[in-house]
CSV table of N, CA and C in Angstrom, one decimal:
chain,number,residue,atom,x,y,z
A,392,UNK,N,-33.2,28.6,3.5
A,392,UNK,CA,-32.0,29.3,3.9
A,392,UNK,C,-31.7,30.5,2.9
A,393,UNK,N,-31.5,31.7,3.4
A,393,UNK,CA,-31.3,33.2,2.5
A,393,UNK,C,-29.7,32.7,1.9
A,394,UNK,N,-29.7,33.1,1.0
A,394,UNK,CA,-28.2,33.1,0.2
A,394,UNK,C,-27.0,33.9,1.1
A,395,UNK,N,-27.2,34.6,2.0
A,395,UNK,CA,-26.4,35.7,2.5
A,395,UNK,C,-26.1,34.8,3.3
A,396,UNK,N,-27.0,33.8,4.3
A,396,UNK,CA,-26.5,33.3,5.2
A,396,UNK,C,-25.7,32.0,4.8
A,397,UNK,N,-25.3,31.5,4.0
A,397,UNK,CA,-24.5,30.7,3.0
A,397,UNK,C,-23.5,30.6,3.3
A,398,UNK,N,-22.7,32.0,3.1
A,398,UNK,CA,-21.2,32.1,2.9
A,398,UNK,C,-20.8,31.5,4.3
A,399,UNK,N,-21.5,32.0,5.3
A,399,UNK,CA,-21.0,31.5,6.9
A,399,UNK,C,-20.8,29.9,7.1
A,400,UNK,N,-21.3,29.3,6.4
A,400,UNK,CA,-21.3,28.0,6.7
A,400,UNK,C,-19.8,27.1,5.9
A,401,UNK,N,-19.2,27.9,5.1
A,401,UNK,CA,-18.3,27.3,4.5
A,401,UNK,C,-17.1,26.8,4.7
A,402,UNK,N,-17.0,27.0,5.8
A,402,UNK,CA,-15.6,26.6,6.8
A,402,UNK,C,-16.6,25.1,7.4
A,403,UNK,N,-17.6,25.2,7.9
A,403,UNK,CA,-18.0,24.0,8.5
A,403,UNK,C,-18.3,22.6,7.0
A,404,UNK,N,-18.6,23.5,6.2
A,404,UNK,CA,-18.7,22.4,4.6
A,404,UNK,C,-17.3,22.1,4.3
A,405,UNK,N,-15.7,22.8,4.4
A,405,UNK,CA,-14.6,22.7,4.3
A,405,UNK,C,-14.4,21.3,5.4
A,406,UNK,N,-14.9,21.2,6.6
A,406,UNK,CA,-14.4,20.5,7.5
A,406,UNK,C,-15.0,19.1,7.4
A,407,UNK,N,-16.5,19.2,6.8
A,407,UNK,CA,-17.1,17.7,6.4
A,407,UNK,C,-16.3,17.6,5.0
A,408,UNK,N,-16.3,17.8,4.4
A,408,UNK,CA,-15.1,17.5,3.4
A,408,UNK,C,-14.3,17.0,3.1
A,409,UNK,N,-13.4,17.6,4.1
A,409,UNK,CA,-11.5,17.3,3.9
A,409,UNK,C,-11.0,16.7,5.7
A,410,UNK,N,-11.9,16.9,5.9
A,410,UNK,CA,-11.6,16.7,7.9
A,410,UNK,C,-10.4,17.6,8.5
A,411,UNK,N,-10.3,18.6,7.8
A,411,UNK,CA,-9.9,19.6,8.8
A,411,UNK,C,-10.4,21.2,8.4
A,412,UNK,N,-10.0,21.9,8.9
A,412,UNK,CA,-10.6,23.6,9.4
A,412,UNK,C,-11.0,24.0,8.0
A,413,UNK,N,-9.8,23.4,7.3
A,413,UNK,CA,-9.2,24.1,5.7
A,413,UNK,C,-9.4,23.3,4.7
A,414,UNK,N,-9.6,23.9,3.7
A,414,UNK,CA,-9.5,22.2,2.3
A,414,UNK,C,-7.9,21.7,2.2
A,415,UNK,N,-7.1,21.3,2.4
A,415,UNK,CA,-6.0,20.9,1.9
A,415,UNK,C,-5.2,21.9,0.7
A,416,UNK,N,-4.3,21.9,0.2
A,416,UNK,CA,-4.0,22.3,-0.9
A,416,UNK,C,-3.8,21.2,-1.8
A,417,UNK,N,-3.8,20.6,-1.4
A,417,UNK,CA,-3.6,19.1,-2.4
A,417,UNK,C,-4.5,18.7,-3.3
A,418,UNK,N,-6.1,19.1,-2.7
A,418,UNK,CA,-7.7,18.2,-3.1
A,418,UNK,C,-7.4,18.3,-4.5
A,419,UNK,N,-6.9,19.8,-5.6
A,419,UNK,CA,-6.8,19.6,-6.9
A,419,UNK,C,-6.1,18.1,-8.1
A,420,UNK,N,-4.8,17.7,-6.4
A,420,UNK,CA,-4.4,16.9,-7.6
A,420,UNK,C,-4.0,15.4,-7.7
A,421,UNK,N,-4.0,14.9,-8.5
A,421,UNK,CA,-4.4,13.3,-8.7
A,421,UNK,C,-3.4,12.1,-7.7
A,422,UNK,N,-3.3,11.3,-7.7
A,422,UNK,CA,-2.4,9.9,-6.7
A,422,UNK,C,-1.4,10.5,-7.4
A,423,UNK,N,-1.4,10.4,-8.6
A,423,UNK,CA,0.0,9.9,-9.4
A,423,UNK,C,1.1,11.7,-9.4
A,424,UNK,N,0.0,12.8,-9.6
A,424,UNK,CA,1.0,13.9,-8.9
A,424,UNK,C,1.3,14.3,-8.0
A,425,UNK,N,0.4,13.2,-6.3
A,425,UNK,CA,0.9,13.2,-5.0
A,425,UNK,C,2.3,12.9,-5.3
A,426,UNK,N,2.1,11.3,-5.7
A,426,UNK,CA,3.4,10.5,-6.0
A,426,UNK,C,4.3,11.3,-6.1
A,427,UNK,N,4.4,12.0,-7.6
A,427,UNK,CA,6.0,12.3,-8.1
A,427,UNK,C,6.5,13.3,-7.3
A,428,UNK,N,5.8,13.7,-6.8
A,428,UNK,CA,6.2,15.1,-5.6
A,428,UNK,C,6.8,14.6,-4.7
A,429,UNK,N,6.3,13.9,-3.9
A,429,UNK,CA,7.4,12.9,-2.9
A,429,UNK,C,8.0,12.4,-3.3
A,430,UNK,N,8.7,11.8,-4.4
A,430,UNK,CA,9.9,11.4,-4.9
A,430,UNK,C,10.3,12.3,-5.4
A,431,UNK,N,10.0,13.5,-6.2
A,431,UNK,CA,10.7,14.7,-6.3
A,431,UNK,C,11.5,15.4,-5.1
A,432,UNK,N,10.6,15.4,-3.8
A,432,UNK,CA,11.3,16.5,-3.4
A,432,UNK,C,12.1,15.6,-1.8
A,433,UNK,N,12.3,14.3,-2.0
A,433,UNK,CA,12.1,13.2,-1.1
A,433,UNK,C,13.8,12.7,-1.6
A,434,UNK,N,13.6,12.6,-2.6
A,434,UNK,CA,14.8,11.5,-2.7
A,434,UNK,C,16.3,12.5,-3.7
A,435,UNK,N,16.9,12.6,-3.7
A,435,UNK,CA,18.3,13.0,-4.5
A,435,UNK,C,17.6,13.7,-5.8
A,436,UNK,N,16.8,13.1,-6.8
A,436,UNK,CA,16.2,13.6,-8.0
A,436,UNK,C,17.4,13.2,-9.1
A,437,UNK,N,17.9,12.4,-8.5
A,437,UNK,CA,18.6,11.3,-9.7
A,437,UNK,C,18.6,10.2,-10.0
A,438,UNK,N,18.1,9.7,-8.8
A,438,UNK,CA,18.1,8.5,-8.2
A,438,UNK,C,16.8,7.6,-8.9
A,439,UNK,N,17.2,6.7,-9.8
A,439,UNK,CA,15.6,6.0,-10.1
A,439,UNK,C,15.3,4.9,-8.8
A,440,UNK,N,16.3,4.4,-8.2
A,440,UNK,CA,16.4,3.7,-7.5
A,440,UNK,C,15.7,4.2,-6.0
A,441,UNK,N,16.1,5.4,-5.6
A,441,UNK,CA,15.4,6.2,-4.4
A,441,UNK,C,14.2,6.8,-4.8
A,442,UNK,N,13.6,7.2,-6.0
A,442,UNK,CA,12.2,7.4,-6.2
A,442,UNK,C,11.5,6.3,-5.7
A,443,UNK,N,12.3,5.2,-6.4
A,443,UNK,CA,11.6,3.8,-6.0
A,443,UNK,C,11.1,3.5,-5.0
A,444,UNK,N,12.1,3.7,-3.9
A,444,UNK,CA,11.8,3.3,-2.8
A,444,UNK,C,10.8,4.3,-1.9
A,445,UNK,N,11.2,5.3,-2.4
A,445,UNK,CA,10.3,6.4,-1.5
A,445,UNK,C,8.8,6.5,-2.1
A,446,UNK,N,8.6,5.8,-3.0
A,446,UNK,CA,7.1,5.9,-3.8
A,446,UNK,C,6.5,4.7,-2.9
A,447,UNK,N,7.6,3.4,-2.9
A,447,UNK,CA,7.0,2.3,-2.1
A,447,UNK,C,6.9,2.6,-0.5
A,448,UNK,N,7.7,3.8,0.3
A,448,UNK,CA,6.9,3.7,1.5
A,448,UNK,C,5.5,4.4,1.5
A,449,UNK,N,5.3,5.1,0.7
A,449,UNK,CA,4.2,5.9,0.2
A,449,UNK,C,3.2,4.7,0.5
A,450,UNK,N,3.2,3.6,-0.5
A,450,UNK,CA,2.8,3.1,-0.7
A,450,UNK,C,1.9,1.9,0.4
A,451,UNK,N,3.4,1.6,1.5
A,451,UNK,CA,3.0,0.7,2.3
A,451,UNK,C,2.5,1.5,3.5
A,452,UNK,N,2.2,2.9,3.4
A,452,UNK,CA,1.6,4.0,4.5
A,452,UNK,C,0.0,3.7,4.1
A,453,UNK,N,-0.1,3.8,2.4
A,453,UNK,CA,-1.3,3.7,2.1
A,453,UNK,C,-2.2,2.5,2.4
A,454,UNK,N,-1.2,1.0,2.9
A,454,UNK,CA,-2.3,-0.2,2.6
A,454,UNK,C,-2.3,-0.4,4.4
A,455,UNK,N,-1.9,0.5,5.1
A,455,UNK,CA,-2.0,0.1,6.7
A,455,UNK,C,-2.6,1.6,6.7
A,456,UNK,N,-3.8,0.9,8.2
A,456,UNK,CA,-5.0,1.4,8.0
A,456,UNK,C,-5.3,2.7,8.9
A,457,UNK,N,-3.5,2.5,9.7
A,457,UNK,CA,-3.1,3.8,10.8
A,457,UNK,C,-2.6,5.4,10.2
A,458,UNK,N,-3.0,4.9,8.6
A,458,UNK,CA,-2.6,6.1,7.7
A,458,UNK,C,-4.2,6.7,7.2
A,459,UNK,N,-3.1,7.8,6.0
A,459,UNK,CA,-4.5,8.3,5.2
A,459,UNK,C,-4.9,7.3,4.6
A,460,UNK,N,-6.0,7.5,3.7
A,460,UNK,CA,-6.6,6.3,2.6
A,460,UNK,C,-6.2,6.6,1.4
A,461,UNK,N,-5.8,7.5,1.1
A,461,UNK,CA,-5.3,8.3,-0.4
A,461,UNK,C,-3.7,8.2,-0.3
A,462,UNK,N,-3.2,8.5,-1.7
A,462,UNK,CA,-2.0,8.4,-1.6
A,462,UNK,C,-2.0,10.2,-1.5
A,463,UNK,N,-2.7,11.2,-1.8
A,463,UNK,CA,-2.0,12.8,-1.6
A,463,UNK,C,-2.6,12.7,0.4
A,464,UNK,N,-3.6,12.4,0.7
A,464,UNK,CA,-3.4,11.9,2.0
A,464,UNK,C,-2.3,11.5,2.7
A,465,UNK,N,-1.5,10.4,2.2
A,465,UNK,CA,0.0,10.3,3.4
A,465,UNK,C,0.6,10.9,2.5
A,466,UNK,N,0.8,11.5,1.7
A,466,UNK,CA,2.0,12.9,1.1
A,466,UNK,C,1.8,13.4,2.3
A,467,UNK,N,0.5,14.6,2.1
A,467,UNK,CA,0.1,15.4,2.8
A,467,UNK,C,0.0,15.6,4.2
A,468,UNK,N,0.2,14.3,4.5
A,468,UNK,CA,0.5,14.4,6.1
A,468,UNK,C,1.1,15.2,7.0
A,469,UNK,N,0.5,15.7,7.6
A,469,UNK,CA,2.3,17.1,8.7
A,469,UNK,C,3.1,16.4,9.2
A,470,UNK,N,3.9,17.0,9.2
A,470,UNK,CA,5.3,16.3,9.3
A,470,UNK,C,5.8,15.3,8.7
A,471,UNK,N,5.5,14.4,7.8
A,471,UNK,CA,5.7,13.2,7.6
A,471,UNK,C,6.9,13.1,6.0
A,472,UNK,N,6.4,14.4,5.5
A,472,UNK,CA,7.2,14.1,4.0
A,472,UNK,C,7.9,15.9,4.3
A,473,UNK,N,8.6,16.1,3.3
A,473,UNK,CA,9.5,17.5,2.9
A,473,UNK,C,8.6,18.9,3.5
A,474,UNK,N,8.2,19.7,3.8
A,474,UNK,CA,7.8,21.1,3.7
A,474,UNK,C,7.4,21.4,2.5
A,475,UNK,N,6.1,21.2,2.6
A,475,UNK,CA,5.8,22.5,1.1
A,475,UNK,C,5.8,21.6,-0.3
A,476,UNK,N,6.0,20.2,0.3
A,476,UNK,CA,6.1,18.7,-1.3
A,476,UNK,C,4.5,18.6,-1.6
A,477,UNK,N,3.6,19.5,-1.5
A,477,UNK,CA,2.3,19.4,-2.0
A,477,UNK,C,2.3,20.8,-2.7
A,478,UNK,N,3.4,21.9,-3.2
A,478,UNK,CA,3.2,23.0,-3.1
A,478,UNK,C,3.7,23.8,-3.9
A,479,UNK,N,5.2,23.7,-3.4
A,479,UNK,CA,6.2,23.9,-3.7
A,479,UNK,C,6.3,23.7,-5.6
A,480,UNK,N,7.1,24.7,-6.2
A,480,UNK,CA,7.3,24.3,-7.9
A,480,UNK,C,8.7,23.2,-7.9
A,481,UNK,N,8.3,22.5,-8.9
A,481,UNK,CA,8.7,21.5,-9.3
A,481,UNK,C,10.0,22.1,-10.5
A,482,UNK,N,11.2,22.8,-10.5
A,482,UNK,CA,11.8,23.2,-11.5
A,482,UNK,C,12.5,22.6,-12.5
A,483,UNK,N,13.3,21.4,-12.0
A,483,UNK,CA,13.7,20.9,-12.8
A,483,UNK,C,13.0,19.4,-13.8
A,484,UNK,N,13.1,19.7,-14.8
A,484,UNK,CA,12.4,18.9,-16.0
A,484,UNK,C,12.7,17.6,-16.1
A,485,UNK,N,13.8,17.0,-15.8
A,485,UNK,CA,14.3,15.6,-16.0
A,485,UNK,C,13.8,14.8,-14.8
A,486,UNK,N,13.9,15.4,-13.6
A,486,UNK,CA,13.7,14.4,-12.5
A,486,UNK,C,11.8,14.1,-12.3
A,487,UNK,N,11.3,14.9,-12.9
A,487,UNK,CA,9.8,15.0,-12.7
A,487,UNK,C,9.8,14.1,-13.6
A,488,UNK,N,10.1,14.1,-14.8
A,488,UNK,CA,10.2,13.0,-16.1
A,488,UNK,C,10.3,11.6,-15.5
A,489,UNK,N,11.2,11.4,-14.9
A,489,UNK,CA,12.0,9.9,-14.3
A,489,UNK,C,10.7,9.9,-13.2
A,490,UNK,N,9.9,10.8,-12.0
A,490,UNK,CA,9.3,10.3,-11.4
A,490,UNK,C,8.3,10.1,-11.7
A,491,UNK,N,7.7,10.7,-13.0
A,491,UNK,CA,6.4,10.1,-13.5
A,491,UNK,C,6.4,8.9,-13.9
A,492,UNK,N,7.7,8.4,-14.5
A,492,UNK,CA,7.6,6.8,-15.1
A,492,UNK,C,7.6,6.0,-13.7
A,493,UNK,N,8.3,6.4,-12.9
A,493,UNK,CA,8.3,5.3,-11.4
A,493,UNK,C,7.1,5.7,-11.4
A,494,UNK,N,6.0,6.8,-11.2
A,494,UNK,CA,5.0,6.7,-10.2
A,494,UNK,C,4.0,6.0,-11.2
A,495,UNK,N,4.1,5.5,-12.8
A,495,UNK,CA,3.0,4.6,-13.5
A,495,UNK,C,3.4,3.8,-12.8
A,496,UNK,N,5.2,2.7,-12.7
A,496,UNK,CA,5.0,1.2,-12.4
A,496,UNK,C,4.5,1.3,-11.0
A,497,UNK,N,4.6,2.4,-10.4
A,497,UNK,CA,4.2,2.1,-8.7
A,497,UNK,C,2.8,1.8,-8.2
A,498,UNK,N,2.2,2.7,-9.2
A,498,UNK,CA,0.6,3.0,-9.2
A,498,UNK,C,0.1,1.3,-9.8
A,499,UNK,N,1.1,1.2,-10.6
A,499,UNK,CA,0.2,0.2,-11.5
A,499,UNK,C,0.9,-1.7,-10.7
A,500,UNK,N,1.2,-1.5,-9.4
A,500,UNK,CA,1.5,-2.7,-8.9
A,500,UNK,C,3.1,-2.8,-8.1
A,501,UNK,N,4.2,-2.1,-9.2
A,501,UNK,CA,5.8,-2.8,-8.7
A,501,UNK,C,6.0,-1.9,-6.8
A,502,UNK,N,7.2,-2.5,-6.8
A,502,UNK,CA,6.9,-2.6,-5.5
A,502,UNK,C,8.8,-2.4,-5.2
A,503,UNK,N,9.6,-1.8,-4.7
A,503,UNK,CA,11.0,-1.7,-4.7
A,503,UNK,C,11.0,-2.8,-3.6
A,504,UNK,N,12.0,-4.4,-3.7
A,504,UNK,CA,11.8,-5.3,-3.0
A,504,UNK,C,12.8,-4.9,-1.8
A,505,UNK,N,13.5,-4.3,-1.6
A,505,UNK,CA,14.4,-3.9,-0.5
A,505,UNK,C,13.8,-3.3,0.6
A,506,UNK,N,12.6,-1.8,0.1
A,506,UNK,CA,12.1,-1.4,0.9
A,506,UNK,C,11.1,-2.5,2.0
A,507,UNK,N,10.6,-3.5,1.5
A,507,UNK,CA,10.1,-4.4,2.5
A,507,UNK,C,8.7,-3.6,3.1
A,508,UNK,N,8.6,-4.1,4.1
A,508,UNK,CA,7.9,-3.2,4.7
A,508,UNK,C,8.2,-2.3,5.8
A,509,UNK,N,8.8,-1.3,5.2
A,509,UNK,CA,9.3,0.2,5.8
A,509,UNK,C,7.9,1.4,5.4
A,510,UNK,N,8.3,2.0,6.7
A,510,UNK,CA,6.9,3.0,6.5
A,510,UNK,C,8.0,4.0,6.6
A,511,UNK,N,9.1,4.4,6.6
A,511,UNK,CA,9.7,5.5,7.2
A,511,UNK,C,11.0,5.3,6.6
A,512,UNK,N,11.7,6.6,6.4
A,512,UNK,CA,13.3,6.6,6.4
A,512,UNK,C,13.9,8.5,6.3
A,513,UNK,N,15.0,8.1,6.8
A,513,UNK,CA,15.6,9.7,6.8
A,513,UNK,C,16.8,10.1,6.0
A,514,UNK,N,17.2,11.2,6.1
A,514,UNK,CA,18.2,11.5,5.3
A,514,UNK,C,19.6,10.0,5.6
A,515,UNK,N,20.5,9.9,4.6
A,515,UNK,CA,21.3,9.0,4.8
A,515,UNK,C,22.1,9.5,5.4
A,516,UNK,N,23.1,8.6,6.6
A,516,UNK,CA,24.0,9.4,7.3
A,516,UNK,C,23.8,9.5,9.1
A,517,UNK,N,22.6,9.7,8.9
A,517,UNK,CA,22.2,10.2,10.0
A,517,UNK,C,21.8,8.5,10.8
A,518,UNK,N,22.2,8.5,12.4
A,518,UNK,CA,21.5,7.7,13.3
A,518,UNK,C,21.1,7.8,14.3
A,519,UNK,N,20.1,7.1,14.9
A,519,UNK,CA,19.4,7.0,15.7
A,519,UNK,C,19.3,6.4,17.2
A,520,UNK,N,19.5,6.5,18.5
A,520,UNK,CA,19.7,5.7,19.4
A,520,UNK,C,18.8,5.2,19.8
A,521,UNK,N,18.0,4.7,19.0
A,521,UNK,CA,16.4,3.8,19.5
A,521,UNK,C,16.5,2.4,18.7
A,522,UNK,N,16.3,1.6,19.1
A,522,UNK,CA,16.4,0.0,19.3
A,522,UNK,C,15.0,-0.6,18.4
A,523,UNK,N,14.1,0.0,17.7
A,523,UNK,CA,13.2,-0.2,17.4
A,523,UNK,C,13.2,0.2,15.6
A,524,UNK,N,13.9,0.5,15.6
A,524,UNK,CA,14.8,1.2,13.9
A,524,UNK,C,15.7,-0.5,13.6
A,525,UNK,N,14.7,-0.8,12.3
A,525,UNK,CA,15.2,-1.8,11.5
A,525,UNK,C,15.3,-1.2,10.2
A,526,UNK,N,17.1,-0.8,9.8
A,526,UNK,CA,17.2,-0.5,8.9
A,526,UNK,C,17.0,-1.4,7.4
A,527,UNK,N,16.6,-1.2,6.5
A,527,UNK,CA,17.0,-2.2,5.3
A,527,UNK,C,16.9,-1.9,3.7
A,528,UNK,N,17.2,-0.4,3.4
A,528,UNK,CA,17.9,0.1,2.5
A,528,UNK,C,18.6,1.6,2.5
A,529,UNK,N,19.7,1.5,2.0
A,529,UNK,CA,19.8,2.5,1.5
A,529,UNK,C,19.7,3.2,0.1
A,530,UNK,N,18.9,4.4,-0.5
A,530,UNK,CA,18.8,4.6,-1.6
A,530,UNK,C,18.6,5.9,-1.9
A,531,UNK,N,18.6,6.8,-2.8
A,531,UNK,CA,18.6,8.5,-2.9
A,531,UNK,C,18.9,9.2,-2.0
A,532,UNK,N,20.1,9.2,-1.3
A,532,UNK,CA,20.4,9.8,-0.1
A,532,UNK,C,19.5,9.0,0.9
A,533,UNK,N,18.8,8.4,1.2
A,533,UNK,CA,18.2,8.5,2.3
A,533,UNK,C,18.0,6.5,2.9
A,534,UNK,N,17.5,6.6,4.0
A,534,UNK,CA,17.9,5.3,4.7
A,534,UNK,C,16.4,4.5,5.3
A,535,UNK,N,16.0,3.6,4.4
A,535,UNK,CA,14.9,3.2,5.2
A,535,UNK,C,14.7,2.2,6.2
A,536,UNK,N,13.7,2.6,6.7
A,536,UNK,CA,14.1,1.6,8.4
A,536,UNK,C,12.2,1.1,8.2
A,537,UNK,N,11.9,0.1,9.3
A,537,UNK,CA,11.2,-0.6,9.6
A,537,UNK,C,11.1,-0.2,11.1
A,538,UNK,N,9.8,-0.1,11.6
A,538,UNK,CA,9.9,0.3,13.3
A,538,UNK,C,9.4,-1.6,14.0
A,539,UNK,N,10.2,-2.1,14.4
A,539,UNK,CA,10.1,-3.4,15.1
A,539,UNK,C,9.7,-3.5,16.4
């Protein structure tokens, strides 16, 4: 194969790769700076208690098999977490601090026991008229539910 004809193939080497058109913007960075990002831009950013929990639905997206396999995989998912929480700058210093320490005990086993097994939750406040929404915490602004 000539070198010239090379470059043309690299959308199709992008797609065996990453399984879509494009590489991700994410492929650079590690579980643990998926993690803090979704509890960065996910939860209040005061909240050790709402990192918590939003690191553990992370989590229980990752061990059910209707998700990605990676944790920057269900970050990265469309639609599923903030706009632009794989992307987006990270400005303030304290809350990235507090979600790195959640995202060692998260990575390394703990588990927020409230969230249970919730794959999902939305801003706090807000409800739903669907019968399949089992709520069962509230934490960083936001409300996690269980689909039953």
């Amino acid at each position: 194969m000539r070198a010239a004809n090379f470059w043309f193939m690299l959308p199709a080497l992008a797609v065996a790769l990453s399984g879509c058109a494009i590489l991700p913007s994410f492929v650079h960075l590690s579980p643990r700076e998926c993690l803090i990002r979704a509890m960065y831009f996910e939860s209040n950013r005061s909240s050790e208690e709402g990192m918590f929990a939003v690191a553990t639905v992370v989590m229980n997206r990752l061990a059910d098999p209707r998700y990605p396999k990676t944790v920057c995989g269900v970050v990265g998912q469309k639609k599923q977490f903030a706009p632009g929480v794989l992307h987006k700058p990270m400005k303030e210093k304290r809350p990235v601090a507090l979600a790195g320490r959640v995202a060692d005990g998260v990575l390394a086993g703990a588990r927020h026991p409230g969230v249970r097994r919730a794959k999902f939750f939305h801003t706090a406040g807000l409800r739903f008229p669907y019968n399949n929404m089992h709520y069962v915490l509230e934490a960083g602004g936001n409300e996690f539910y269980e689909k039953r």
